[in-house]
Amino acid sequence: MENIVRLNLQAAVPFVSDSEMEQSLEKAFNSFDILTDRSGRGNDFLGWTDLPSKTDNSVFNDIYDIVNRWERDVEIVVVIGIGGSYLGAKAAIDSLSHSFTTHLGKSDGPSIVYAGQNLSEEYLSELLELLEERSFACVVISKSGTTTEPAVAFRLIKQMLEQKYGKKEARRRIVAVTDNFQGALKGLANQEGYSTFVIPDDVGGRYSVLTPVGLLPVALAGFDIRSIIDGAIEMERICAQRSEKNPAIIYATIRNALYSKDKKIEILVNYNPKLQYFAEWWKQLFGESEGKEEKGIFPASVNNTTDLHSMGQYIQEGERTIFETVISVARANRSLSIVDDPNNLDGLNFLSGKSLDECNKMAELGTRIAHIDGGVPNIQIEIPSINEYNLGALFYFFEFACGISAYMIDINPFDQPGVEDYKINMFALLGKPGYEAKARELRGRFQ
Ligand code: PA5
């Protein structure tokens, strides 16, 4: 079988010495041991490590029951969630979808839109305006069930569903994905009799893409979730090896070796706009897992060649604190060649007959070489093509590498204590009972 994730460090290792690489590799093996023998901080959140191989048929059957339930009469499914309850589904659906799917008119299944990932009045008002006109259903996803953004969006969407279809039919059009025991959403779902899916207790938000959090929206969008899980199972097998053949160990090794050389920013680079949200998912995974205790590589991303015309200058010549990780896709899923122009006024006839993908690949190679020459180390992660199987593998690969990486800098990868601070301030400023003293303190600071 071809390698699903092929790592090329040729353009990164010259930036660290052999002994620095060796030290980092030793640390990576230690962290691999901490992760796999479950002895590290946050070890009650390791359910994702063997989740793919434990996914049984009942998960797929329950998901396809919902797909079938809505297949005939639902045009739009609103997926409500934020952070780990949003980015994985959006990453997979965008990667797999036709770029102009919304302009193509009705396809076989419903189209997916998102809510609860921001508090913009315009965004939600415009979404409600659209839903007035269309037959819709909703999947509300929140592990805690208490996150403000999705809870606010769900209030409005639930009300609209009930007004439009009546309570009984609204119940058929609402599915909740949440924690099994606690949380307001679980209570509400039980009370109202919604169909529910459980997010396992030991799987945190940003590690939940391979649970119904990601799988249900992706199946509703018409993609093959069995294949996603098959790819993840294969990667689970590969990542379980305590060996230098394990790409997660090697990726964690090189990024931490670079970090110790003051390369503090990692830019995930893609050359296909379909992967833009994959990068957003990756940024959350690494940012929220590693950015603690005044440590951690800052995760950023660019979408090339678009961003070569905006961020390319900085990457080439700005502060030398960055390194790049390029997701390189070996084969495009389409083919399109550049046509000959007898007048050749743009002087581009030397490209006639070449595929666009070849041009893209040469832009990628040329940029790589220019950036290395400019002092930017470059890690290449090649996948064979964009499809469900390879995406499932890539999700799992990065999750596993992130677990190892965070333990290498002695960080708990599975909590997010810093996310609470803004919430406390927001609640105080909005007048939540019990937060009066905090509100006074905050208002006193900006008068
Ligand atoms: O990774 C995480 O845990 C977070 O990003 C959460 O997914 C996010 O805050 C949403 O939380 P919840 O699913 O509880 O609404």
Coordinates of C-alpha atoms and ligand atoms in Angstrom, one line a residue:
M1 CA 0.0 0.0 0.0
E2 CA 1.3 3.5 -0.8
N3 CA 2.3 5.6 2.2
I4 CA -0.7 7.7 3.3
V5 CA 1.5 10.3 5.0
R6 CA 4.9 10.7 3.6
L7 CA 7.3 13.0 5.5
N8 CA 10.1 14.7 3.8
L9 CA 12.6 16.5 6.1
Q10 CA 15.3 17.1 3.6
A11 CA 14.7 20.9 3.8
A12 CA 14.4 21.1 7.5
V13 CA 17.2 19.0 9.0
P14 CA 20.0 21.3 7.7
F15 CA 18.7 23.9 10.2
V16 CA 19.5 21.7 13.2
S17 CA 22.6 19.8 14.1
D18 CA 22.8 16.0 14.3
S19 CA 23.0 16.1 18.1
E20 CA 20.0 18.4 18.4
M21 CA 18.0 16.0 16.2
E22 CA 19.1 13.0 18.4
Q23 CA 18.1 14.8 21.6
S24 CA 14.8 15.7 20.2
L25 CA 14.2 12.2 18.9
E26 CA 14.9 10.8 22.4
K27 CA 12.4 13.2 23.9
A28 CA 9.9 12.2 21.2
F29 CA 10.3 8.5 22.2
N30 CA 9.8 9.4 25.8
S31 CA 6.7 11.4 25.0
F32 CA 5.4 8.5 22.9
D33 CA 5.8 6.2 25.9
I34 CA 4.0 8.7 28.2
L35 CA 1.2 8.9 25.6
T36 CA 0.8 5.2 25.0
D37 CA 1.3 4.0 28.5
R38 CA -1.2 6.7 29.6
S39 CA 1.0 8.1 32.3
G40 CA 1.0 11.8 31.4
R41 CA -1.1 14.8 32.4
G42 CA -4.6 14.7 31.0
N43 CA -4.6 10.9 30.7
D44 CA -8.3 10.8 31.3
F45 CA -8.7 12.3 27.8
L46 CA -7.1 9.6 25.7
G47 CA -10.2 8.0 24.3
W48 CA -9.3 9.3 20.8
T49 CA -6.2 7.1 20.6
D50 CA -8.0 3.9 19.8
L51 CA -11.3 5.4 18.8
P52 CA -11.0 4.6 15.0
S53 CA -10.5 0.8 15.6
K54 CA -13.2 0.8 18.2
T55 CA -15.8 2.4 16.0
D56 CA -18.4 -0.3 15.4
N57 CA -21.3 -0.6 13.0
S58 CA -23.8 0.8 15.4
V59 CA -22.2 4.2 15.1
F60 CA -22.5 4.2 11.3
N61 CA -26.0 2.7 11.4
D62 CA -27.2 5.4 13.8
I63 CA -25.7 8.1 11.7
Y64 CA -27.2 6.8 8.4
D65 CA -30.6 6.6 10.1
I66 CA -30.5 10.4 10.4
V67 CA -29.2 10.8 6.9
N68 CA -32.1 8.7 5.6
R69 CA -34.6 10.5 7.9
W70 CA -33.8 13.9 6.3
E71 CA -32.8 12.7 2.8
R72 CA -36.1 13.4 1.1
D73 CA -37.4 16.6 2.6
V74 CA -34.5 18.6 4.1
E75 CA -32.7 21.0 1.9
I76 CA -30.4 22.6 4.4
V77 CA -28.9 21.2 7.6
V78 CA -27.6 23.8 10.1
V79 CA -24.6 22.4 12.0
I80 CA -24.4 24.4 15.3
G81 CA -21.1 24.3 17.2
I82 CA -17.8 26.1 17.8
G83 CA -14.1 25.1 18.2
G84 CA -13.7 21.4 18.3
S85 CA -17.5 21.0 17.8
Y86 CA -17.3 22.7 14.4
L87 CA -13.8 22.8 12.8
G88 CA -13.4 19.1 12.1
A89 CA -16.7 18.8 10.2
K90 CA -16.1 22.0 8.3
A91 CA -12.5 20.9 7.5
A92 CA -13.6 17.5 6.1
I93 CA -16.7 18.8 4.2
D94 CA -14.8 21.7 2.6
S95 CA -11.9 19.4 1.6
L96 CA -14.3 16.9 -0.1
S97 CA -16.9 19.2 -1.6
H98 CA -17.1 20.7 -5.1
S99 CA -15.7 24.2 -4.7
F100 CA -19.0 25.7 -6.1
T101 CA -21.4 23.3 -4.5
T102 CA -23.7 26.1 -3.2
H103 CA -24.1 27.5 -6.8
L104 CA -24.7 24.1 -8.4
G105 CA -28.3 23.9 -7.1
K106 CA -29.8 20.9 -5.4
S107 CA -27.6 17.9 -5.1
D108 CA -28.7 14.4 -3.8
G109 CA -28.5 15.4 -0.1
P110 CA -29.0 18.5 1.9
S111 CA -26.4 21.3 1.9
I112 CA -24.6 22.1 5.1
V113 CA -24.4 25.6 6.7
Y114 CA -23.0 26.5 10.1
A115 CA -24.1 28.5 13.1
G116 CA -22.9 29.0 16.6
Q117 CA -19.3 29.6 15.6
N118 CA -19.6 33.4 16.1
L119 CA -21.8 36.0 17.7
S120 CA -22.3 38.1 14.7
E121 CA -25.8 39.6 14.5
E122 CA -25.5 40.0 10.7
Y123 CA -24.5 36.4 10.2
L124 CA -27.2 34.8 12.2
S125 CA -29.9 37.2 11.0
E126 CA -29.0 36.4 7.4
L127 CA -29.0 32.7 8.1
L128 CA -32.5 32.9 9.6
E129 CA -33.6 34.8 6.5
L130 CA -32.4 32.0 4.3
L131 CA -34.0 29.3 6.5
E132 CA -37.4 31.1 6.3
E133 CA -37.4 30.1 2.6
R134 CA -36.1 26.6 2.9
S135 CA -36.8 23.2 4.4
F136 CA -34.2 22.8 7.1
A137 CA -33.1 20.7 10.1
C138 CA -30.4 21.1 12.6
V139 CA -27.6 19.3 14.4
V140 CA -26.5 21.0 17.6
I141 CA -23.1 19.9 18.8
S142 CA -21.7 20.9 22.2
K143 CA -19.9 18.6 24.5
S144 CA -20.4 20.8 27.6
G145 CA -23.8 21.9 26.4
T146 CA -23.1 25.3 28.0
T147 CA -21.0 27.1 25.4
T148 CA -22.6 30.5 24.8
E149 CA -22.2 30.9 21.0
P150 CA -23.9 27.6 20.0
A151 CA -26.5 27.9 22.8
V152 CA -27.5 31.3 21.6
A153 CA -27.7 30.1 18.0
F154 CA -29.7 27.0 19.0
R155 CA -32.3 29.1 20.9
L156 CA -33.1 31.1 17.7
I157 CA -33.0 28.1 15.4
K158 CA -35.1 25.9 17.7
Q159 CA -37.7 28.6 18.0
M160 CA -37.8 29.0 14.2
L161 CA -38.2 25.3 13.7
E162 CA -41.0 25.0 16.2
Q163 CA -42.8 28.1 14.8
K164 CA -42.4 26.8 11.2
Y165 CA -43.2 23.1 11.7
G166 CA -44.8 22.7 15.1
K167 CA -43.2 21.1 18.1
K168 CA -43.6 17.5 17.0
E169 CA -42.0 17.9 13.5
A170 CA -39.3 20.2 15.0
R171 CA -38.4 17.2 17.2
R172 CA -37.8 15.1 14.0
R173 CA -35.6 17.9 12.7
I174 CA -33.3 18.4 15.6
V175 CA -30.4 16.1 16.6
A176 CA -28.1 16.8 19.5
V177 CA -24.5 15.6 19.8
T178 CA -23.4 16.0 23.4
D179 CA -21.9 14.6 26.6
N180 CA -23.6 11.5 28.0
F181 CA -24.3 12.7 31.5
Q182 CA -23.9 16.3 32.2
G183 CA -24.7 19.6 30.6
A184 CA -27.7 21.7 29.7
L185 CA -28.0 20.3 26.1
K186 CA -28.3 16.7 27.4
G187 CA -31.0 17.7 29.8
L188 CA -32.9 19.6 27.1
A189 CA -32.5 16.8 24.6
N190 CA -33.9 14.3 27.1
Q191 CA -36.8 16.6 28.0
E192 CA -37.7 17.3 24.4
G193 CA -37.1 13.8 23.1
Y194 CA -34.4 14.7 20.5
S195 CA -32.3 12.0 18.9
T196 CA -28.9 12.2 20.5
F197 CA -25.3 11.1 19.8
V198 CA -22.8 10.8 22.6
I199 CA -19.4 12.4 22.7
P200 CA -17.3 10.0 24.8
D201 CA -16.2 11.4 28.1
D202 CA -12.6 10.7 27.4
V203 CA -12.5 12.6 24.1
G204 CA -12.0 16.3 24.2
G205 CA -13.5 18.7 21.7
R206 CA -10.5 19.2 19.4
Y207 CA -9.8 15.4 19.3
S208 CA -13.4 14.6 18.4
V209 CA -13.6 14.8 14.6
L210 CA -13.7 11.0 14.3
T211 CA -16.7 10.8 16.6
P212 CA -20.3 11.7 15.5
V213 CA -19.2 15.4 16.1
G214 CA -17.4 15.2 12.7
L215 CA -18.9 12.0 11.2
L216 CA -22.6 13.0 11.4
P217 CA -22.3 16.3 9.5
V218 CA -19.9 14.7 7.0
A219 CA -22.3 11.9 6.3
L220 CA -25.2 14.4 5.9
A221 CA -23.0 16.2 3.3
G222 CA -22.9 12.9 1.4
F223 CA -19.4 11.7 2.1
D224 CA -18.2 8.2 3.0
I225 CA -17.6 8.2 6.7
R226 CA -16.6 4.5 6.7
S227 CA -13.7 5.3 4.5
I228 CA -12.7 8.2 6.8
I229 CA -12.6 5.7 9.7
D230 CA -10.7 3.1 7.6
G231 CA -8.0 5.7 6.9
A232 CA -7.8 6.6 10.5
I233 CA -7.6 2.9 11.6
E234 CA -4.6 2.5 9.2
M235 CA -2.9 5.6 10.7
E236 CA -3.8 4.4 14.3
R237 CA -1.8 1.2 13.4
I238 CA 1.1 3.2 11.9
C239 CA 1.2 5.6 14.9
A240 CA 1.3 2.8 17.4
Q241 CA 4.8 1.8 16.3
R242 CA 7.6 2.8 18.6
S243 CA 9.9 3.3 15.7
E244 CA 11.5 6.0 13.5
K245 CA 9.1 4.7 10.8
N246 CA 6.3 6.3 12.8
P247 CA 5.7 9.7 11.0
A248 CA 4.0 11.2 14.1
I249 CA 7.2 10.7 16.1
I250 CA 9.4 12.1 13.4
Y251 CA 7.1 15.2 12.8
A252 CA 7.1 15.9 16.6
T253 CA 10.9 15.4 16.7
I254 CA 11.6 17.9 13.9
R255 CA 9.1 20.6 14.9
N256 CA 10.5 20.6 18.5
A257 CA 14.1 20.6 17.3
L258 CA 13.3 23.7 15.3
Y259 CA 11.4 25.2 18.3
S260 CA 14.5 24.8 20.4
K261 CA 16.4 26.9 17.7
D262 CA 13.9 29.8 18.2
K263 CA 11.7 28.8 15.3
K264 CA 8.5 29.7 17.3
I265 CA 6.0 30.0 14.5
E266 CA 4.8 27.1 12.3
I267 CA 3.0 27.9 9.2
L268 CA 0.8 25.1 7.7
V269 CA 0.9 25.7 3.9
N270 CA -1.5 24.3 1.3
Y271 CA -1.7 24.7 -2.4
N272 CA -5.4 23.8 -2.7
P273 CA -8.2 26.2 -1.3
K274 CA -10.2 23.1 -0.3
L275 CA -7.7 22.6 2.5
Q276 CA -8.2 26.1 4.1
Y277 CA -10.4 24.8 6.9
F278 CA -8.2 21.8 7.4
A279 CA -5.6 24.3 8.4
E280 CA -8.1 26.0 10.7
W281 CA -8.7 22.6 12.4
W282 CA -5.0 22.0 12.7
K283 CA -4.4 25.5 14.2
Q284 CA -7.0 24.8 16.9
L285 CA -5.6 21.4 17.6
F286 CA -2.0 22.6 18.1
G287 CA -2.8 26.0 19.4
E288 CA -5.2 24.9 22.1
S289 CA -3.1 21.9 23.0
E290 CA 0.3 23.4 23.2
G291 CA -0.1 27.1 23.9
K292 CA 0.1 27.1 27.7
E293 CA 2.5 28.0 30.6
E294 CA 4.1 30.6 28.2
K295 CA 5.2 27.9 25.9
G296 CA 4.3 26.4 22.5
I297 CA 4.8 26.9 18.8
F298 CA 2.4 29.5 17.4
P299 CA 0.4 27.8 14.6
A300 CA -0.4 29.8 11.5
S301 CA -1.5 29.0 8.0
V302 CA -1.4 30.2 4.4
N303 CA -3.3 29.2 1.3
N304 CA -1.0 29.3 -1.7
T305 CA -0.5 30.4 -4.3
T306 CA -3.1 33.0 -3.2
D307 CA -1.1 34.1 -0.1
L308 CA 2.2 34.2 -1.9
H309 CA 0.8 37.6 -3.0
S310 CA 0.2 38.7 0.5
M311 CA 2.2 36.8 3.1
G312 CA 5.0 35.6 0.7
Q313 CA 7.1 38.7 1.3
Y314 CA 7.2 38.3 5.1
I315 CA 7.9 34.6 4.9
Q316 CA 10.8 35.2 2.4
E317 CA 12.4 38.1 4.3
G318 CA 10.7 38.9 7.6
E319 CA 11.8 37.9 11.1
R320 CA 13.5 34.5 11.0
T321 CA 11.4 32.8 13.6
I322 CA 9.2 30.8 11.3
F323 CA 9.2 27.3 9.8
E324 CA 6.8 25.9 7.3
T325 CA 4.9 22.6 7.1
V326 CA 3.6 22.0 3.6
I327 CA 0.7 19.6 3.0
S328 CA 1.5 18.4 -0.5
V329 CA -1.1 16.5 -2.5
A330 CA 0.5 14.1 -4.9
R331 CA -2.4 13.7 -7.4
A332 CA -5.1 16.2 -8.2
N333 CA -8.6 14.7 -8.5
R334 CA -9.3 16.6 -11.8
S335 CA -7.3 17.4 -14.9
L336 CA -7.1 20.6 -16.8
S337 CA -4.5 21.7 -19.3
I338 CA -3.4 25.2 -20.3
V339 CA -4.5 26.0 -23.8
D340 CA -2.3 27.4 -26.6
D341 CA -2.9 31.0 -27.8
P342 CA -1.7 31.7 -31.3
N343 CA -1.1 35.4 -30.5
N344 CA 0.8 34.6 -27.3
L345 CA 0.5 38.2 -26.1
D346 CA 1.0 37.2 -22.5
G347 CA 4.1 35.2 -23.5
L348 CA 2.8 32.1 -21.7
N349 CA 2.8 29.7 -24.7
F350 CA 5.7 27.8 -23.0
L351 CA 3.0 26.5 -20.7
S352 CA 0.6 25.3 -23.4
G353 CA -0.4 21.7 -22.9
K354 CA 0.9 21.6 -19.3
S355 CA -1.6 20.7 -16.6
L356 CA -2.6 23.3 -14.1
D357 CA -1.5 20.8 -11.4
E358 CA 2.0 20.7 -12.9
C359 CA 2.2 24.5 -12.7
N360 CA 0.9 24.4 -9.1
K361 CA 3.6 21.8 -8.2
M362 CA 6.3 23.9 -9.7
A363 CA 5.0 26.9 -7.8
E364 CA 5.2 24.7 -4.7
L365 CA 8.7 23.5 -5.4
G366 CA 10.0 26.9 -6.4
T367 CA 8.5 28.5 -3.3
R368 CA 10.0 25.8 -1.1
I369 CA 13.5 26.4 -2.5
A370 CA 13.2 30.2 -2.2
H371 CA 12.0 30.0 1.4
I372 CA 14.8 27.5 2.4
D373 CA 17.3 29.9 0.8
G374 CA 15.6 32.7 2.8
G375 CA 16.2 30.8 6.1
V376 CA 12.8 29.1 6.5
P377 CA 13.0 25.4 7.3
N378 CA 10.5 23.4 5.4
I379 CA 8.8 20.1 6.4
Q380 CA 6.8 18.4 3.6
I381 CA 3.9 16.1 4.4
E382 CA 2.7 14.4 1.3
I383 CA -0.6 12.7 0.9
P384 CA -1.6 10.7 -2.2
S385 CA -4.8 12.7 -3.0
I386 CA -7.7 14.4 -1.2
N387 CA -10.3 11.8 -0.4
E388 CA -12.1 10.4 2.7
Y389 CA -9.5 7.7 3.4
N390 CA -6.5 10.0 3.3
L391 CA -8.3 12.7 5.3
G392 CA -9.2 10.2 8.1
A393 CA -5.5 9.2 8.2
L394 CA -4.3 12.9 8.3
F395 CA -6.7 13.8 11.1
Y396 CA -5.4 10.9 13.2
F397 CA -1.8 11.6 12.3
F398 CA -1.9 15.2 13.5
E399 CA -3.8 14.3 16.7
F400 CA -1.2 11.7 17.6
A401 CA 1.7 14.0 16.7
C402 CA 0.2 16.8 18.7
G403 CA -0.1 14.5 21.8
I404 CA 3.6 13.6 21.5
S405 CA 4.7 17.2 20.8
A406 CA 2.9 18.7 23.7
Y407 CA 4.4 16.2 26.1
M408 CA 7.8 17.0 24.7
I409 CA 7.5 20.5 26.2
D410 CA 5.9 19.2 29.3
I411 CA 2.4 20.5 28.6
N412 CA -1.0 18.9 29.2
P413 CA -2.3 18.6 25.6
F414 CA -5.9 18.0 26.7
D415 CA -7.0 20.9 28.7
Q416 CA -7.7 24.6 27.7
P417 CA -7.7 26.6 31.0
G418 CA -7.0 29.9 29.1
V419 CA -10.2 29.8 27.2
E420 CA -12.2 30.5 30.3
D421 CA -10.8 34.0 30.8
Y422 CA -12.7 35.7 28.0
K423 CA -15.9 33.9 29.0
I424 CA -15.8 35.2 32.6
N425 CA -15.3 38.8 31.4
M426 CA -18.0 38.5 28.7
F427 CA -20.5 37.1 31.3
A428 CA -19.7 39.8 33.7
L429 CA -20.1 42.5 31.1
L430 CA -23.4 41.1 30.0
G431 CA -24.7 41.1 33.5
K432 CA -24.8 37.5 34.4
P433 CA -26.0 37.1 38.0
G434 CA -23.1 36.4 40.4
Y435 CA -20.6 38.3 38.3
E436 CA -21.4 41.8 39.6
A437 CA -18.1 42.5 41.4
K438 CA -16.2 41.3 38.3
A439 CA -18.3 43.6 36.1
R440 CA -17.5 46.6 38.3
E441 CA -13.8 45.8 38.2
L442 CA -13.8 45.5 34.4
R443 CA -15.8 48.6 33.8
G444 CA -13.4 50.6 36.1
R445 CA -10.5 49.6 33.8
F446 CA -11.7 51.2 30.6
Q447 CA -13.5 54.5 31.3
Ligands
PA5_1 O1 -11.2 21.6 22.1 C1 -12.1 22.0 22.9 O2 -12.3 21.4 23.9 C2 -12.8 23.3 22.6 O3 -12.4 23.9 21.5 C3 -14.3 23.0 22.5 O4 -14.5 22.1 21.4 C4 -15.1 24.3 22.2 O5 -14.9 25.2 23.2 C5 -16.6 24.0 22.2 O6 -17.0 23.3 23.4 P1 -18.4 22.6 23.5 O7 -18.3 21.4 22.6 O8 -18.4 22.1 25.0 O9 -19.5 23.5 23.2

